[in-house]
């Protein structure tokens, strides 16, 4: 396959408890929305939030996957190469309601992205994204405040008491972890994802399309609510 032929997107609760910025008190486990390029296994983009998965988190993960990563990485003070950006040919998601939103369907149509929903009860369809989530959570288990699903593994470790990171601190950590993953040899590929990206990109018949207007593109994927304009204006909430 070639680069950006199919990108898989899924969410996971992150196995770490984050703290609030002001008092550093434990809050909760955040949610991570991850996108993977199937051909190269590169992380195409991600989004981290305290909110449960929604059409908004899907839109923001897609925005991150489409945008060039350099300015964003520079803003986090990270000097790393993360070459994935632009529109994938297809986005592959499961059947959760946030992946069935009108906004996602409209946005995909608008930009000529094929939207593929995983057939019900066929777990292997999302295999690549699930393996990536497993890899990322393995790294998270090294963080203070990590939560373990396995009681034996956890022992008497108190996740909340040991929690030290805010969501803002977890984001650059995640970005660094991802760029490190890109540079490591991938078991299934035999080469690092970054090397696979350049190989699979060369196999594309045409260049990956880039957005002309990132802000406009963003608005097209965000959920919208239709309202009637009445004589006294628009009624909202």
Short mmCIF file of N, CA and C in Angstrom, two decimals, residues 6 44 58 109-110 121 133 144 156 162 216:
data_model
loop_
_atom_site.label_atom_id
_atom_site.label_comp_id
_atom_site.label_asym_id
_atom_site.label_seq_id
_atom_site.Cartn_x
_atom_site.Cartn_y
_atom_site.Cartn_z
N UNK A 6 -4.86 4.82 3.53
CA UNK A 6 -5.85 4.64 4.60
C UNK A 6 -5.24 5.07 5.94
N UNK A 44 -0.28 9.53 12.36
CA UNK A 44 -0.65 10.62 11.45
C UNK A 44 -1.06 11.87 12.23
N UNK A 58 -12.81 13.97 17.38
CA UNK A 58 -12.50 13.39 16.06
C UNK A 58 -12.03 14.51 15.12
N UNK A 109 -16.71 14.41 2.79
CA UNK A 109 -17.23 14.63 1.43
C UNK A 109 -16.61 15.87 0.80
N UNK A 110 -16.61 16.94 1.59
CA UNK A 110 -16.09 18.23 1.13
C UNK A 110 -14.65 18.13 0.62
N UNK A 121 -18.41 -6.13 14.67
CA UNK A 121 -17.86 -7.40 15.20
C UNK A 121 -16.76 -7.99 14.34
N UNK A 133 -1.98 1.73 19.92
CA UNK A 133 -2.49 2.13 21.24
C UNK A 133 -1.78 1.32 22.33
N UNK A 144 4.90 8.64 36.27
CA UNK A 144 4.31 8.73 37.61
C UNK A 144 2.80 8.97 37.50
N UNK A 156 0.57 -2.24 45.37
CA UNK A 156 -0.03 -1.21 46.23
C UNK A 156 0.30 0.20 45.72
N UNK A 162 0.50 9.51 43.30
CA UNK A 162 1.74 9.65 42.54
C UNK A 162 1.60 10.53 41.30
N UNK A 216 -10.31 27.26 7.74
CA UNK A 216 -11.56 26.94 7.03
C UNK A 216 -11.80 25.45 7.03
#
